[in-house]
């Protein structure tokens, strides 16, 4: 409980005390959006690192050298924990927006930082609005922003299992003509979700797979793309689970 309380207090204080920073970031964005992207990335990276340190999470990152640096990418991963976002965001080499559920819009200040980081909000119950979000993600990638998505659609609450991936999620990379980077996150649920409200000091392994260049795939390969990504994530997941 001590770790949970420390993180909760830190997040609340950060959101309140960062109001002047939000105003400064808004002003910077009026004149230099690239500078705003870099500064917002740095500020939130710092806050996320503090949260991970308070949680005592030990993370091993594998395959980071596989991530292309000359183009935005679509990160596609399994999802077990809120900490998935923190653990992956602190390693992104360029501004990266996450596709989050629309319910996140109800949290003031937090949603302002999320918008600064190019996050998009998906209405899973409204097909038309969901399509708008996908189109917005495509535009983000075409402008140089990477996107991260968890195609299971929600946090999976059963360890060592995978919910069905929503194949439409991968269309973002296809339409933007950007590579997909499969991402396997092992043991994230043991940080918090598997024993609420306690936060445990645990080891997590995150591996990035070989990028899949969608513009180089045949029509038949594109039809099998969802299965290919799922199988690659599962392969990395169960391989790395043996290392814990």
Short mmCIF file of C-alpha atoms in Angstrom, two decimals:
data_model
loop_
_atom_site.label_atom_id
_atom_site.label_comp_id
_atom_site.label_asym_id
_atom_site.label_seq_id
_atom_site.Cartn_x
_atom_site.Cartn_y
_atom_site.Cartn_z
CA UNK A 1 0.00 0.00 0.00
CA UNK A 2 2.90 2.40 0.67
CA UNK A 3 3.98 2.30 -2.98
CA UNK A 4 0.40 2.88 -4.13
CA UNK A 5 0.00 5.89 -1.83
CA UNK A 6 3.35 7.37 -2.89
CA UNK A 7 2.50 7.08 -6.58
CA UNK A 8 -1.02 8.45 -6.09
CA UNK A 9 0.31 11.47 -4.16
CA UNK A 10 3.03 12.08 -6.76
CA UNK A 11 0.58 11.93 -9.68
CA UNK A 12 -1.86 14.33 -7.99
CA UNK A 13 0.91 16.78 -7.12
CA UNK A 14 2.39 16.54 -10.61
CA UNK A 15 -0.94 17.27 -12.28
CA UNK A 16 -1.64 20.26 -10.03
CA UNK A 17 1.87 21.73 -10.02
CA UNK A 18 2.28 21.24 -13.76
CA UNK A 19 -0.54 23.64 -14.63
CA UNK A 20 1.98 26.44 -15.36
CA UNK A 21 3.87 23.98 -17.58
CA UNK A 22 0.68 23.20 -19.50
CA UNK A 23 0.20 26.91 -20.11
CA UNK A 24 3.83 27.27 -21.21
CA UNK A 25 3.50 24.26 -23.52
CA UNK A 26 0.37 25.77 -25.07
CA UNK A 27 2.24 29.02 -25.78
CA UNK A 28 5.25 27.17 -27.19
CA UNK A 29 2.97 25.18 -29.48
CA UNK A 30 1.62 28.38 -30.99
CA UNK A 31 5.08 29.23 -32.29
CA UNK A 32 7.05 25.98 -32.54
CA UNK A 33 5.15 22.67 -32.50
CA UNK A 34 8.29 20.58 -32.86
CA UNK A 35 9.79 22.17 -29.76
CA UNK A 36 6.54 21.58 -27.89
CA UNK A 37 6.57 17.90 -28.90
CA UNK A 38 10.10 17.47 -27.54
CA UNK A 39 9.50 19.33 -24.30
CA UNK A 40 6.21 17.56 -23.55
CA UNK A 41 7.88 14.22 -24.24
CA UNK A 42 10.70 15.08 -21.82
CA UNK A 43 8.37 16.28 -19.05
CA UNK A 44 6.08 13.26 -19.15
CA UNK A 45 9.01 10.86 -19.51
CA UNK A 46 10.42 12.29 -16.27
CA UNK A 47 7.09 11.87 -14.47
CA UNK A 48 6.68 8.30 -15.73
CA UNK A 49 10.22 7.38 -14.65
CA UNK A 50 9.49 8.68 -11.16
CA UNK A 51 6.33 6.54 -11.00
CA UNK A 52 8.22 3.45 -12.12
CA UNK A 53 10.96 4.11 -9.56
CA UNK A 54 8.39 4.53 -6.79
CA UNK A 55 6.77 1.26 -7.89
CA UNK A 56 10.14 -0.49 -7.77
CA UNK A 57 9.56 -1.96 -11.23
CA UNK A 58 12.65 -3.56 -12.79
CA UNK A 59 12.36 -3.59 -16.57
CA UNK A 60 14.49 -5.41 -19.11
CA UNK A 61 14.12 -4.07 -22.65
CA UNK A 62 15.02 -6.35 -25.55
CA UNK A 63 15.18 -5.62 -29.27
CA UNK A 64 15.16 -1.83 -29.08
CA UNK A 65 17.73 -1.76 -31.86
CA UNK A 66 15.02 -3.16 -34.15
CA UNK A 67 12.88 -0.04 -33.89
CA UNK A 68 13.32 2.09 -37.04
CA UNK A 69 14.53 5.60 -36.21
CA UNK A 70 13.93 7.19 -39.60
CA UNK A 71 10.15 6.78 -39.68
CA UNK A 72 7.15 6.76 -37.36
CA UNK A 73 5.97 3.28 -36.42
CA UNK A 74 2.84 1.58 -35.14
CA UNK A 75 3.63 -0.19 -31.87
CA UNK A 76 1.28 -3.13 -31.33
CA UNK A 77 1.35 -4.95 -28.00
CA UNK A 78 -0.51 -7.10 -25.49
CA UNK A 79 -2.13 -5.26 -22.60
CA UNK A 80 -2.29 -6.34 -18.95
CA UNK A 81 -1.65 -3.19 -16.94
CA UNK A 82 -1.95 0.57 -16.75
CA UNK A 83 1.82 0.44 -16.28
CA UNK A 84 2.18 -0.81 -19.88
CA UNK A 85 1.89 2.81 -21.00
CA UNK A 86 4.49 4.08 -18.55
CA UNK A 87 6.99 1.32 -19.26
CA UNK A 88 6.80 1.66 -23.03
CA UNK A 89 6.51 5.42 -23.25
CA UNK A 90 9.79 6.11 -21.45
CA UNK A 91 11.65 4.33 -24.28
CA UNK A 92 10.06 5.85 -27.39
CA UNK A 93 12.67 7.54 -29.63
CA UNK A 94 10.19 10.08 -31.08
CA UNK A 95 6.86 11.69 -30.10
CA UNK A 96 4.32 8.89 -29.77
CA UNK A 97 0.57 9.02 -29.29
CA UNK A 98 -1.37 6.25 -27.61
CA UNK A 99 -4.90 5.26 -28.56
CA UNK A 100 -6.87 5.32 -25.31
CA UNK A 101 -10.49 4.69 -24.42
CA UNK A 102 -12.75 7.74 -24.51
CA UNK A 103 -13.43 7.41 -20.77
CA UNK A 104 -10.01 9.01 -20.16
CA UNK A 105 -11.49 12.32 -21.32
CA UNK A 106 -13.22 12.70 -17.95
CA UNK A 107 -9.93 13.31 -16.07
CA UNK A 108 -8.93 17.00 -16.13
CA UNK A 109 -5.24 17.92 -16.46
CA UNK A 110 -4.35 14.31 -17.25
CA UNK A 111 -6.27 14.57 -20.52
CA UNK A 112 -4.44 17.84 -21.30
CA UNK A 113 -1.08 16.12 -21.05
CA UNK A 114 -2.37 13.20 -23.09
CA UNK A 115 -3.47 15.56 -25.86
CA UNK A 116 -0.06 17.26 -25.72
CA UNK A 117 1.42 13.82 -26.39
CA UNK A 118 -0.84 13.25 -29.43
CA UNK A 119 -2.99 10.63 -27.70
CA UNK A 120 -6.30 9.81 -29.36
CA UNK A 121 -9.51 8.68 -27.70
CA UNK A 122 -11.50 5.77 -29.07
CA UNK A 123 -15.24 5.31 -28.64
CA UNK A 124 -15.59 1.53 -28.81
CA UNK A 125 -19.39 1.73 -28.90
CA UNK A 126 -19.68 4.13 -31.83
CA UNK A 127 -18.38 2.76 -35.12
CA UNK A 128 -18.47 6.14 -36.86
CA UNK A 129 -16.54 7.89 -34.10
CA UNK A 130 -14.12 4.97 -33.95
CA UNK A 131 -13.39 5.39 -37.66
CA UNK A 132 -12.67 9.08 -37.09
CA UNK A 133 -10.10 8.11 -34.48
CA UNK A 134 -8.43 5.67 -36.86
CA UNK A 135 -8.28 8.34 -39.57
CA UNK A 136 -6.80 10.80 -37.08
CA UNK A 137 -4.14 8.21 -36.16
CA UNK A 138 -3.27 7.80 -39.83
CA UNK A 139 -2.84 11.57 -40.16
CA UNK A 140 -0.63 11.62 -37.06
CA UNK A 141 1.66 8.96 -38.52
CA UNK A 142 1.85 10.74 -41.87
CA UNK A 143 2.99 13.85 -39.98
CA UNK A 144 5.81 11.95 -38.25
CA UNK A 145 4.17 10.87 -34.98
CA UNK A 146 4.39 7.22 -33.94
CA UNK A 147 1.27 5.55 -32.59
CA UNK A 148 0.94 2.82 -29.95
CA UNK A 149 -2.13 0.63 -29.78
CA UNK A 150 -3.20 -2.37 -27.73
CA UNK A 151 -5.53 -4.22 -30.13
CA UNK A 152 -7.05 -6.43 -27.44
CA UNK A 153 -9.22 -3.37 -26.79
CA UNK A 154 -8.98 -3.55 -23.01
CA UNK A 155 -6.68 -4.82 -20.28
CA UNK A 156 -6.62 -8.60 -20.25
CA UNK A 157 -7.25 -9.77 -16.69
CA UNK A 158 -6.14 -13.39 -17.16
CA UNK A 159 -2.36 -14.01 -16.95
CA UNK A 160 -0.61 -15.68 -19.89
CA UNK A 161 -3.60 -15.37 -22.20
CA UNK A 162 -4.47 -13.10 -25.11
CA UNK A 163 -7.79 -11.57 -26.03
CA UNK A 164 -8.69 -11.46 -29.74
CA UNK A 165 -6.88 -8.66 -31.56
CA UNK A 166 -9.04 -6.17 -33.45
CA UNK A 167 -7.58 -6.54 -36.94
CA UNK A 168 -8.77 -3.09 -38.00
CA UNK A 169 -6.17 -1.55 -35.70
CA UNK A 170 -3.38 -2.54 -38.07
CA UNK A 171 -4.99 -0.62 -40.93
CA UNK A 172 -3.42 2.50 -39.43
CA UNK A 173 0.05 1.32 -40.46
CA UNK A 174 -1.13 0.12 -43.86
CA UNK A 175 -2.80 3.41 -44.77
CA UNK A 176 0.09 5.50 -43.42
CA UNK A 177 2.62 3.20 -45.16
CA UNK A 178 4.60 2.88 -41.93
CA UNK A 179 6.08 -0.23 -40.27
CA UNK A 180 4.47 -2.21 -37.46
CA UNK A 181 6.62 -3.06 -34.44
CA UNK A 182 5.21 -6.02 -32.45
CA UNK A 183 5.70 -5.58 -28.71
CA UNK A 184 5.48 -8.30 -26.04
CA UNK A 185 5.09 -7.22 -22.40
CA UNK A 186 5.68 -9.96 -19.82
CA UNK A 187 4.56 -9.88 -16.15
CA UNK A 188 3.07 -6.36 -16.18
CA UNK A 189 -0.12 -7.48 -14.43
CA UNK A 190 1.87 -8.53 -11.38
CA UNK A 191 2.80 -4.91 -10.69
CA UNK A 192 -0.70 -3.82 -9.70
CA UNK A 193 -3.77 -5.33 -11.39
CA UNK A 194 -3.36 -8.90 -10.12
CA UNK A 195 -3.56 -7.81 -6.47
CA UNK A 196 -5.30 -4.43 -6.22
CA UNK A 197 -4.62 -2.04 -4.54
CA UNK A 198 -1.13 -3.26 -3.66
CA UNK A 199 1.79 -2.38 -5.93
CA UNK A 200 4.55 -4.99 -5.91
CA UNK A 201 8.21 -4.70 -6.81
CA UNK A 202 8.46 -7.05 -9.79
CA UNK A 203 10.53 -7.76 -12.89
CA UNK A 204 9.07 -7.08 -16.32
CA UNK A 205 10.45 -7.94 -19.75
CA UNK A 206 9.50 -5.96 -22.84
CA UNK A 207 10.68 -7.11 -26.25
CA UNK A 208 10.29 -5.36 -29.58
CA UNK A 209 10.06 -7.62 -32.62
CA UNK A 210 11.36 -7.12 -36.13
CA UNK A 211 9.48 -4.32 -37.91
CA UNK A 212 6.91 -5.37 -40.49
CA UNK A 213 6.91 -3.03 -43.48
CA UNK A 214 3.30 -3.13 -44.62
CA UNK A 215 4.01 -1.45 -47.98
CA UNK A 216 6.21 -4.42 -48.91
CA UNK A 217 3.57 -7.07 -48.26
CA UNK A 218 1.61 -8.84 -50.95
CA UNK A 219 -2.18 -8.78 -50.91
CA UNK A 220 -2.24 -12.28 -49.44
CA UNK A 221 0.33 -11.38 -46.77
CA UNK A 222 -1.80 -8.40 -45.76
CA UNK A 223 -4.75 -10.73 -45.23
CA UNK A 224 -2.62 -12.75 -42.79
CA UNK A 225 -1.09 -9.69 -41.11
CA UNK A 226 -3.18 -9.81 -37.94
CA UNK A 227 -2.34 -13.48 -37.32
CA UNK A 228 1.32 -12.82 -38.04
CA UNK A 229 1.52 -10.01 -35.48
CA UNK A 230 -0.36 -11.99 -32.82
CA UNK A 231 1.87 -15.04 -33.28
CA UNK A 232 5.03 -12.93 -33.08
CA UNK A 233 3.88 -11.30 -29.83
CA UNK A 234 2.97 -14.69 -28.37
CA UNK A 235 6.34 -16.14 -29.41
CA UNK A 236 8.27 -13.36 -27.68
CA UNK A 237 5.97 -13.43 -24.67
CA UNK A 238 6.33 -17.11 -23.83
CA UNK A 239 10.04 -17.15 -24.67
CA UNK A 240 10.72 -14.29 -22.25
CA UNK A 241 8.40 -15.63 -19.55
CA UNK A 242 10.93 -18.41 -19.07
CA UNK A 243 13.56 -15.79 -18.19
CA UNK A 244 11.73 -14.47 -15.12
#
